[in-house]
Amino acid sequence: MGRVMCVGFPLVALVVVSMCYGLADAEVKTPNLRWHYYKVTNRCHDAEEYVRHQVNLFWKNDRSITAKLLRLVYADCFVTGCDASILLDEGANPEKKAAQNRGLGGFAVIDKIKAVLESRCPGIVSCADILHLATRDAVKLAGGAGYPVLTGRKDGMKSDAASVDLPSPSVSLQKVLEYFKSRNLNELDMTTLLGAHTMGRTHCSFIVDRLYNYNGSGKPDPSMSVTSLESLRELCPPRKKGQADPLVHLNPESGSSYNFTESYYRRVLSHEAVLGVDQQLLYSDDTKQISEEFAVGFEDFRKSFATSMYKMGNYRVLTGNQGEIRRYCRYTNKGNPNK
């Protein structure tokens, strides 16, 4: 279960990066992606600097963009692969309209970065690459580790809500693990990536079953601490049709500061997780042990998160003659009403 941990972030051969971040066994085959693709190919030499600058500007005004971008990457990669299909508005019912994707944000960040890059390097940098570079930079600003983002992705050509099969926050741990494994991610990756819930918010409708009718029992989830149950019930009273659906922080310790910390795992161990899927990390010896290690080892969590984000970001990417470079991230080039 352990990973090789190294200090620092080497900017040399990927094999060295792989050794330091445990990527050697990542089973990611992306022969057409490259480290600093746009600089090496001299197609948009400062592309990554442009992205980083815009992320810094956004983050200074709204630190929630880290959580929003992380969720966008998850919603994108886990469905049809990391092809930026989650960004498309095109079609009668695109992915972003699926019930599981309710409350997605961060689109304005990507739109702005794309506009900047199009003004400097038109038709060169894909929306898929922008999404991953921006997310990496936002995670680092929030306190996470920098991690390698290989670039050279192409953008997908279609988006359909019917293809969205993201698991419910109330699904069993075994089902979630099976889902992650189907995306070439293991138990350590799953436990690590769920740690993204150390930041962000969720709608009460996603947790109301835990608070009032767990598994149809008419009672709350018995795994919840009394204190956590009481505080969440105050924020999420029984809701009738047509009433507002409030937002609650996934990790009150992070709250509106949106800091990337290990406190998520401490809350899991204290039975104070907000989402049912997070609390279930205690139901497996392996995931419980990982949670215990991360709860007292922030650097281990940061580095493991870097590894798992790298792996997730290279799942079923489009390269070469596949896909296209969109000129506007919300539409394919053919369907762009502004062309």
JSON list of C-alpha atoms in Angstrom, two decimals, residues 64-226:
[
{"chain": "A", "resi": 64, "resn": "SER", "atom": "CA", "xyz": [-13.64, 28.19, -3.66]},
{"chain": "A", "resi": 65, "resn": "ILE", "atom": "CA", "xyz": [-12.37, 27.72, -7.22]},
{"chain": "A", "resi": 66, "resn": "THR", "atom": "CA", "xyz": [-10.04, 24.95, -6.02]},
{"chain": "A", "resi": 67, "resn": "ALA", "atom": "CA", "xyz": [-12.92, 22.76, -4.90]},
{"chain": "A", "resi": 68, "resn": "LYS", "atom": "CA", "xyz": [-14.95, 23.66, -7.99]},
{"chain": "A", "resi": 69, "resn": "LEU", "atom": "CA", "xyz": [-12.16, 22.77, -10.40]},
{"chain": "A", "resi": 70, "resn": "LEU", "atom": "CA", "xyz": [-11.41, 19.50, -8.61]},
{"chain": "A", "resi": 71, "resn": "ARG", "atom": "CA", "xyz": [-15.03, 18.50, -8.97]},
{"chain": "A", "resi": 72, "resn": "LEU", "atom": "CA", "xyz": [-14.98, 19.44, -12.66]},
{"chain": "A", "resi": 73, "resn": "VAL", "atom": "CA", "xyz": [-11.97, 17.18, -13.26]},
{"chain": "A", "resi": 74, "resn": "TYR", "atom": "CA", "xyz": [-13.68, 14.30, -11.46]},
{"chain": "A", "resi": 75, "resn": "ALA", "atom": "CA", "xyz": [-16.97, 14.82, -13.32]},
{"chain": "A", "resi": 76, "resn": "ASP", "atom": "CA", "xyz": [-15.10, 14.96, -16.62]},
{"chain": "A", "resi": 77, "resn": "CYS", "atom": "CA", "xyz": [-12.54, 12.17, -16.36]},
{"chain": "A", "resi": 78, "resn": "PHE", "atom": "CA", "xyz": [-14.75, 9.57, -14.70]},
{"chain": "A", "resi": 79, "resn": "VAL", "atom": "CA", "xyz": [-17.41, 9.61, -17.42]},
{"chain": "A", "resi": 80, "resn": "THR", "atom": "CA", "xyz": [-15.99, 9.48, -20.97]},
{"chain": "A", "resi": 81, "resn": "GLY", "atom": "CA", "xyz": [-12.40, 10.21, -20.05]},
{"chain": "A", "resi": 82, "resn": "CYS", "atom": "CA", "xyz": [-10.44, 13.45, -19.64]},
{"chain": "A", "resi": 83, "resn": "ASP", "atom": "CA", "xyz": [-11.74, 15.14, -22.79]},
{"chain": "A", "resi": 84, "resn": "ALA", "atom": "CA", "xyz": [-13.38, 18.31, -21.41]},
{"chain": "A", "resi": 85, "resn": "SER", "atom": "CA", "xyz": [-16.82, 17.02, -22.41]},
{"chain": "A", "resi": 86, "resn": "ILE", "atom": "CA", "xyz": [-18.13, 18.29, -19.05]},
{"chain": "A", "resi": 87, "resn": "LEU", "atom": "CA", "xyz": [-17.56, 21.84, -20.30]},
{"chain": "A", "resi": 88, "resn": "LEU", "atom": "CA", "xyz": [-19.86, 21.55, -23.33]},
{"chain": "A", "resi": 89, "resn": "ASP", "atom": "CA", "xyz": [-23.22, 23.33, -23.44]},
{"chain": "A", "resi": 90, "resn": "GLU", "atom": "CA", "xyz": [-23.90, 21.81, -26.83]},
{"chain": "A", "resi": 91, "resn": "GLY", "atom": "CA", "xyz": [-26.68, 19.32, -27.39]},
{"chain": "A", "resi": 92, "resn": "ALA", "atom": "CA", "xyz": [-30.13, 18.84, -25.87]},
{"chain": "A", "resi": 93, "resn": "ASN", "atom": "CA", "xyz": [-28.86, 17.32, -22.63]},
{"chain": "A", "resi": 94, "resn": "PRO", "atom": "CA", "xyz": [-25.09, 17.65, -22.03]},
{"chain": "A", "resi": 95, "resn": "GLU", "atom": "CA", "xyz": [-23.23, 16.00, -19.12]},
{"chain": "A", "resi": 96, "resn": "LYS", "atom": "CA", "xyz": [-23.33, 19.09, -16.92]},
{"chain": "A", "resi": 97, "resn": "LYS", "atom": "CA", "xyz": [-27.14, 18.78, -16.76]},
{"chain": "A", "resi": 98, "resn": "ALA", "atom": "CA", "xyz": [-27.06, 15.29, -15.22]},
{"chain": "A", "resi": 99, "resn": "ALA", "atom": "CA", "xyz": [-28.51, 15.07, -11.71]},
{"chain": "A", "resi": 100, "resn": "GLN", "atom": "CA", "xyz": [-25.15, 13.96, -10.31]},
{"chain": "A", "resi": 101, "resn": "ASN", "atom": "CA", "xyz": [-23.56, 17.16, -11.61]},
{"chain": "A", "resi": 102, "resn": "ARG", "atom": "CA", "xyz": [-25.93, 19.55, -9.92]},
{"chain": "A", "resi": 103, "resn": "GLY", "atom": "CA", "xyz": [-24.07, 22.52, -8.48]},
{"chain": "A", "resi": 104, "resn": "LEU", "atom": "CA", "xyz": [-20.97, 22.25, -10.70]},
{"chain": "A", "resi": 105, "resn": "GLY", "atom": "CA", "xyz": [-18.99, 25.47, -10.89]},
{"chain": "A", "resi": 106, "resn": "GLY", "atom": "CA", "xyz": [-15.71, 26.83, -12.14]},
{"chain": "A", "resi": 107, "resn": "PHE", "atom": "CA", "xyz": [-16.77, 27.17, -15.78]},
{"chain": "A", "resi": 108, "resn": "ALA", "atom": "CA", "xyz": [-16.10, 30.91, -15.80]},
{"chain": "A", "resi": 109, "resn": "VAL", "atom": "CA", "xyz": [-12.49, 30.27, -14.76]},
{"chain": "A", "resi": 110, "resn": "ILE", "atom": "CA", "xyz": [-11.92, 27.98, -17.74]},
{"chain": "A", "resi": 111, "resn": "ASP", "atom": "CA", "xyz": [-13.73, 30.36, -20.11]},
{"chain": "A", "resi": 112, "resn": "LYS", "atom": "CA", "xyz": [-11.50, 33.26, -19.07]},
{"chain": "A", "resi": 113, "resn": "ILE", "atom": "CA", "xyz": [-8.26, 31.27, -19.34]},
{"chain": "A", "resi": 114, "resn": "LYS", "atom": "CA", "xyz": [-9.31, 29.99, -22.76]},
{"chain": "A", "resi": 115, "resn": "ALA", "atom": "CA", "xyz": [-10.07, 33.53, -23.95]},
{"chain": "A", "resi": 116, "resn": "VAL", "atom": "CA", "xyz": [-6.63, 34.70, -22.83]},
{"chain": "A", "resi": 117, "resn": "LEU", "atom": "CA", "xyz": [-4.89, 31.79, -24.56]},
{"chain": "A", "resi": 118, "resn": "GLU", "atom": "CA", "xyz": [-6.91, 32.24, -27.74]},
{"chain": "A", "resi": 119, "resn": "SER", "atom": "CA", "xyz": [-5.80, 35.87, -27.88]},
{"chain": "A", "resi": 120, "resn": "ARG", "atom": "CA", "xyz": [-2.16, 34.80, -27.66]},
{"chain": "A", "resi": 121, "resn": "CYS", "atom": "CA", "xyz": [-2.03, 31.34, -29.24]},
{"chain": "A", "resi": 122, "resn": "PRO", "atom": "CA", "xyz": [-5.25, 30.85, -31.23]},
{"chain": "A", "resi": 123, "resn": "GLY", "atom": "CA", "xyz": [-6.34, 27.28, -31.81]},
{"chain": "A", "resi": 124, "resn": "ILE", "atom": "CA", "xyz": [-3.41, 25.74, -29.94]},
{"chain": "A", "resi": 125, "resn": "VAL", "atom": "CA", "xyz": [-4.21, 24.93, -26.30]},
{"chain": "A", "resi": 126, "resn": "SER", "atom": "CA", "xyz": [-7.02, 22.46, -25.60]},
{"chain": "A", "resi": 127, "resn": "CYS", "atom": "CA", "xyz": [-9.76, 23.02, -23.04]},
{"chain": "A", "resi": 128, "resn": "ALA", "atom": "CA", "xyz": [-8.88, 19.62, -21.56]},
{"chain": "A", "resi": 129, "resn": "ASP", "atom": "CA", "xyz": [-5.31, 20.73, -20.87]},
{"chain": "A", "resi": 130, "resn": "ILE", "atom": "CA", "xyz": [-6.51, 24.06, -19.47]},
{"chain": "A", "resi": 131, "resn": "LEU", "atom": "CA", "xyz": [-8.80, 22.28, -17.02]},
{"chain": "A", "resi": 132, "resn": "HIS", "atom": "CA", "xyz": [-6.00, 20.07, -15.68]},
{"chain": "A", "resi": 133, "resn": "LEU", "atom": "CA", "xyz": [-3.37, 22.80, -15.53]},
{"chain": "A", "resi": 134, "resn": "ALA", "atom": "CA", "xyz": [-5.74, 25.20, -13.78]},
{"chain": "A", "resi": 135, "resn": "THR", "atom": "CA", "xyz": [-6.80, 22.57, -11.26]},
{"chain": "A", "resi": 136, "resn": "ARG", "atom": "CA", "xyz": [-3.19, 21.69, -10.44]},
{"chain": "A", "resi": 137, "resn": "ASP", "atom": "CA", "xyz": [-2.35, 25.37, -9.88]},
{"chain": "A", "resi": 138, "resn": "ALA", "atom": "CA", "xyz": [-5.45, 25.94, -7.73]},
{"chain": "A", "resi": 139, "resn": "VAL", "atom": "CA", "xyz": [-4.68, 22.90, -5.58]},
{"chain": "A", "resi": 140, "resn": "LYS", "atom": "CA", "xyz": [-1.18, 24.19, -4.96]},
{"chain": "A", "resi": 141, "resn": "LEU", "atom": "CA", "xyz": [-2.51, 27.62, -3.95]},
{"chain": "A", "resi": 142, "resn": "ALA", "atom": "CA", "xyz": [-4.84, 25.96, -1.44]},
{"chain": "A", "resi": 143, "resn": "GLY", "atom": "CA", "xyz": [-1.95, 24.09, 0.20]},
{"chain": "A", "resi": 144, "resn": "GLY", "atom": "CA", "xyz": [-1.71, 20.92, -1.86]},
{"chain": "A", "resi": 145, "resn": "ALA", "atom": "CA", "xyz": [1.39, 19.64, -3.62]},
{"chain": "A", "resi": 146, "resn": "GLY", "atom": "CA", "xyz": [2.32, 20.55, -7.16]},
{"chain": "A", "resi": 147, "resn": "TYR", "atom": "CA", "xyz": [2.08, 17.54, -9.44]},
{"chain": "A", "resi": 148, "resn": "PRO", "atom": "CA", "xyz": [3.04, 16.76, -13.03]},
{"chain": "A", "resi": 149, "resn": "VAL", "atom": "CA", "xyz": [0.44, 17.53, -15.68]},
{"chain": "A", "resi": 150, "resn": "LEU", "atom": "CA", "xyz": [1.40, 16.10, -19.02]},
{"chain": "A", "resi": 151, "resn": "THR", "atom": "CA", "xyz": [-0.15, 18.05, -21.88]},
{"chain": "A", "resi": 152, "resn": "GLY", "atom": "CA", "xyz": [-1.17, 17.54, -25.47]},
{"chain": "A", "resi": 153, "resn": "ARG", "atom": "CA", "xyz": [-4.77, 16.43, -24.86]},
{"chain": "A", "resi": 154, "resn": "LYS", "atom": "CA", "xyz": [-7.49, 17.03, -27.44]},
{"chain": "A", "resi": 155, "resn": "ASP", "atom": "CA", "xyz": [-11.07, 17.99, -26.68]},
{"chain": "A", "resi": 156, "resn": "GLY", "atom": "CA", "xyz": [-14.02, 15.64, -27.05]},
{"chain": "A", "resi": 157, "resn": "MET", "atom": "CA", "xyz": [-16.75, 16.21, -29.62]},
{"chain": "A", "resi": 158, "resn": "LYS", "atom": "CA", "xyz": [-19.88, 15.26, -27.71]},
{"chain": "A", "resi": 159, "resn": "SER", "atom": "CA", "xyz": [-21.46, 15.40, -24.27]},
{"chain": "A", "resi": 160, "resn": "ASP", "atom": "CA", "xyz": [-24.52, 13.45, -23.14]},
{"chain": "A", "resi": 161, "resn": "ALA", "atom": "CA", "xyz": [-26.04, 13.38, -19.66]},
{"chain": "A", "resi": 162, "resn": "ALA", "atom": "CA", "xyz": [-27.13, 9.79, -20.30]},
{"chain": "A", "resi": 163, "resn": "SER", "atom": "CA", "xyz": [-23.47, 8.74, -20.14]},
{"chain": "A", "resi": 164, "resn": "VAL", "atom": "CA", "xyz": [-23.01, 10.12, -16.60]},
{"chain": "A", "resi": 165, "resn": "ASP", "atom": "CA", "xyz": [-22.79, 7.21, -14.17]},
{"chain": "A", "resi": 166, "resn": "LEU", "atom": "CA", "xyz": [-21.10, 8.94, -11.22]},
{"chain": "A", "resi": 167, "resn": "PRO", "atom": "CA", "xyz": [-21.98, 7.06, -8.00]},
{"chain": "A", "resi": 168, "resn": "SER", "atom": "CA", "xyz": [-24.31, 8.51, -5.39]},
{"chain": "A", "resi": 169, "resn": "PRO", "atom": "CA", "xyz": [-22.73, 9.88, -2.18]},
{"chain": "A", "resi": 170, "resn": "SER", "atom": "CA", "xyz": [-24.77, 7.24, -0.35]},
{"chain": "A", "resi": 171, "resn": "VAL", "atom": "CA", "xyz": [-23.60, 4.22, -2.32]},
{"chain": "A", "resi": 172, "resn": "SER", "atom": "CA", "xyz": [-21.70, 1.45, -0.54]},
{"chain": "A", "resi": 173, "resn": "LEU", "atom": "CA", "xyz": [-17.93, 1.57, -0.20]},
{"chain": "A", "resi": 174, "resn": "GLN", "atom": "CA", "xyz": [-17.60, -1.61, -2.25]},
{"chain": "A", "resi": 175, "resn": "LYS", "atom": "CA", "xyz": [-19.55, -0.08, -5.13]},
{"chain": "A", "resi": 176, "resn": "VAL", "atom": "CA", "xyz": [-17.41, 3.05, -5.05]},
{"chain": "A", "resi": 177, "resn": "LEU", "atom": "CA", "xyz": [-14.23, 0.97, -5.06]},
{"chain": "A", "resi": 178, "resn": "GLU", "atom": "CA", "xyz": [-15.47, -1.05, -8.02]},
{"chain": "A", "resi": 179, "resn": "TYR", "atom": "CA", "xyz": [-16.22, 2.19, -9.83]},
{"chain": "A", "resi": 180, "resn": "PHE", "atom": "CA", "xyz": [-12.73, 3.58, -9.18]},
{"chain": "A", "resi": 181, "resn": "LYS", "atom": "CA", "xyz": [-11.10, 0.32, -10.27]},
{"chain": "A", "resi": 182, "resn": "SER", "atom": "CA", "xyz": [-13.04, 0.49, -13.54]},
{"chain": "A", "resi": 183, "resn": "ARG", "atom": "CA", "xyz": [-11.19, 3.79, -14.11]},
{"chain": "A", "resi": 184, "resn": "ASN", "atom": "CA", "xyz": [-7.77, 2.20, -13.42]},
{"chain": "A", "resi": 185, "resn": "LEU", "atom": "CA", "xyz": [-7.63, 3.64, -9.91]},
{"chain": "A", "resi": 186, "resn": "ASN", "atom": "CA", "xyz": [-7.00, 1.49, -6.83]},
{"chain": "A", "resi": 187, "resn": "GLU", "atom": "CA", "xyz": [-8.05, 1.57, -3.19]},
{"chain": "A", "resi": 188, "resn": "LEU", "atom": "CA", "xyz": [-5.31, 4.01, -2.24]},
{"chain": "A", "resi": 189, "resn": "ASP", "atom": "CA", "xyz": [-6.30, 6.32, -5.09]},
{"chain": "A", "resi": 190, "resn": "MET", "atom": "CA", "xyz": [-9.94, 6.22, -4.02]},
{"chain": "A", "resi": 191, "resn": "THR", "atom": "CA", "xyz": [-9.17, 7.00, -0.38]},
{"chain": "A", "resi": 192, "resn": "THR", "atom": "CA", "xyz": [-6.79, 9.74, -1.45]},
{"chain": "A", "resi": 193, "resn": "LEU", "atom": "CA", "xyz": [-9.06, 11.42, -3.99]},
{"chain": "A", "resi": 194, "resn": "LEU", "atom": "CA", "xyz": [-12.00, 11.42, -1.59]},
{"chain": "A", "resi": 195, "resn": "GLY", "atom": "CA", "xyz": [-9.73, 13.65, 0.47]},
{"chain": "A", "resi": 196, "resn": "ALA", "atom": "CA", "xyz": [-10.66, 16.42, -1.98]},
{"chain": "A", "resi": 197, "resn": "HIS", "atom": "CA", "xyz": [-13.73, 16.70, 0.25]},
{"chain": "A", "resi": 198, "resn": "THR", "atom": "CA", "xyz": [-11.51, 18.53, 2.72]},
{"chain": "A", "resi": 199, "resn": "MET", "atom": "CA", "xyz": [-12.81, 21.56, 0.78]},
{"chain": "A", "resi": 200, "resn": "GLY", "atom": "CA", "xyz": [-16.07, 22.52, -0.85]},
{"chain": "A", "resi": 201, "resn": "ARG", "atom": "CA", "xyz": [-19.79, 22.38, -0.22]},
{"chain": "A", "resi": 202, "resn": "THR", "atom": "CA", "xyz": [-22.69, 20.07, -0.99]},
{"chain": "A", "resi": 203, "resn": "HIS", "atom": "CA", "xyz": [-26.46, 20.45, -1.17]},
{"chain": "A", "resi": 204, "resn": "CYS", "atom": "CA", "xyz": [-28.49, 19.19, 1.77]},
{"chain": "A", "resi": 205, "resn": "SER", "atom": "CA", "xyz": [-30.41, 16.95, -0.63]},
{"chain": "A", "resi": 206, "resn": "PHE", "atom": "CA", "xyz": [-27.28, 14.81, -1.00]},
{"chain": "A", "resi": 207, "resn": "ILE", "atom": "CA", "xyz": [-27.13, 14.06, 2.74]},
{"chain": "A", "resi": 208, "resn": "VAL", "atom": "CA", "xyz": [-30.75, 14.28, 3.91]},
{"chain": "A", "resi": 209, "resn": "ASP", "atom": "CA", "xyz": [-31.07, 10.49, 3.88]},
{"chain": "A", "resi": 210, "resn": "ARG", "atom": "CA", "xyz": [-28.24, 10.22, 6.42]},
{"chain": "A", "resi": 211, "resn": "LEU", "atom": "CA", "xyz": [-29.91, 12.76, 8.68]},
{"chain": "A", "resi": 212, "resn": "TYR", "atom": "CA", "xyz": [-33.46, 11.45, 8.75]},
{"chain": "A", "resi": 213, "resn": "ASN", "atom": "CA", "xyz": [-34.02, 8.19, 6.87]},
{"chain": "A", "resi": 214, "resn": "TYR", "atom": "CA", "xyz": [-30.86, 6.14, 6.56]},
{"chain": "A", "resi": 215, "resn": "ASN", "atom": "CA", "xyz": [-31.44, 3.16, 4.26]},
{"chain": "A", "resi": 216, "resn": "GLY", "atom": "CA", "xyz": [-35.19, 3.69, 4.65]},
{"chain": "A", "resi": 217, "resn": "SER", "atom": "CA", "xyz": [-35.05, 3.08, 8.40]},
{"chain": "A", "resi": 218, "resn": "GLY", "atom": "CA", "xyz": [-36.73, 6.34, 9.38]},
{"chain": "A", "resi": 219, "resn": "LYS", "atom": "CA", "xyz": [-33.71, 7.00, 11.59]},
{"chain": "A", "resi": 220, "resn": "PRO", "atom": "CA", "xyz": [-30.37, 8.79, 11.09]},
{"chain": "A", "resi": 221, "resn": "ASP", "atom": "CA", "xyz": [-27.17, 7.07, 10.05]},
{"chain": "A", "resi": 222, "resn": "PRO", "atom": "CA", "xyz": [-25.93, 5.41, 13.27]},
{"chain": "A", "resi": 223, "resn": "SER", "atom": "CA", "xyz": [-22.32, 6.01, 12.25]},
{"chain": "A", "resi": 224, "resn": "MET", "atom": "CA", "xyz": [-22.70, 9.79, 12.66]},
{"chain": "A", "resi": 225, "resn": "SER", "atom": "CA", "xyz": [-21.52, 11.47, 15.84]},
{"chain": "A", "resi": 226, "resn": "VAL", "atom": "CA", "xyz": [-24.28, 13.11, 17.87]}
]
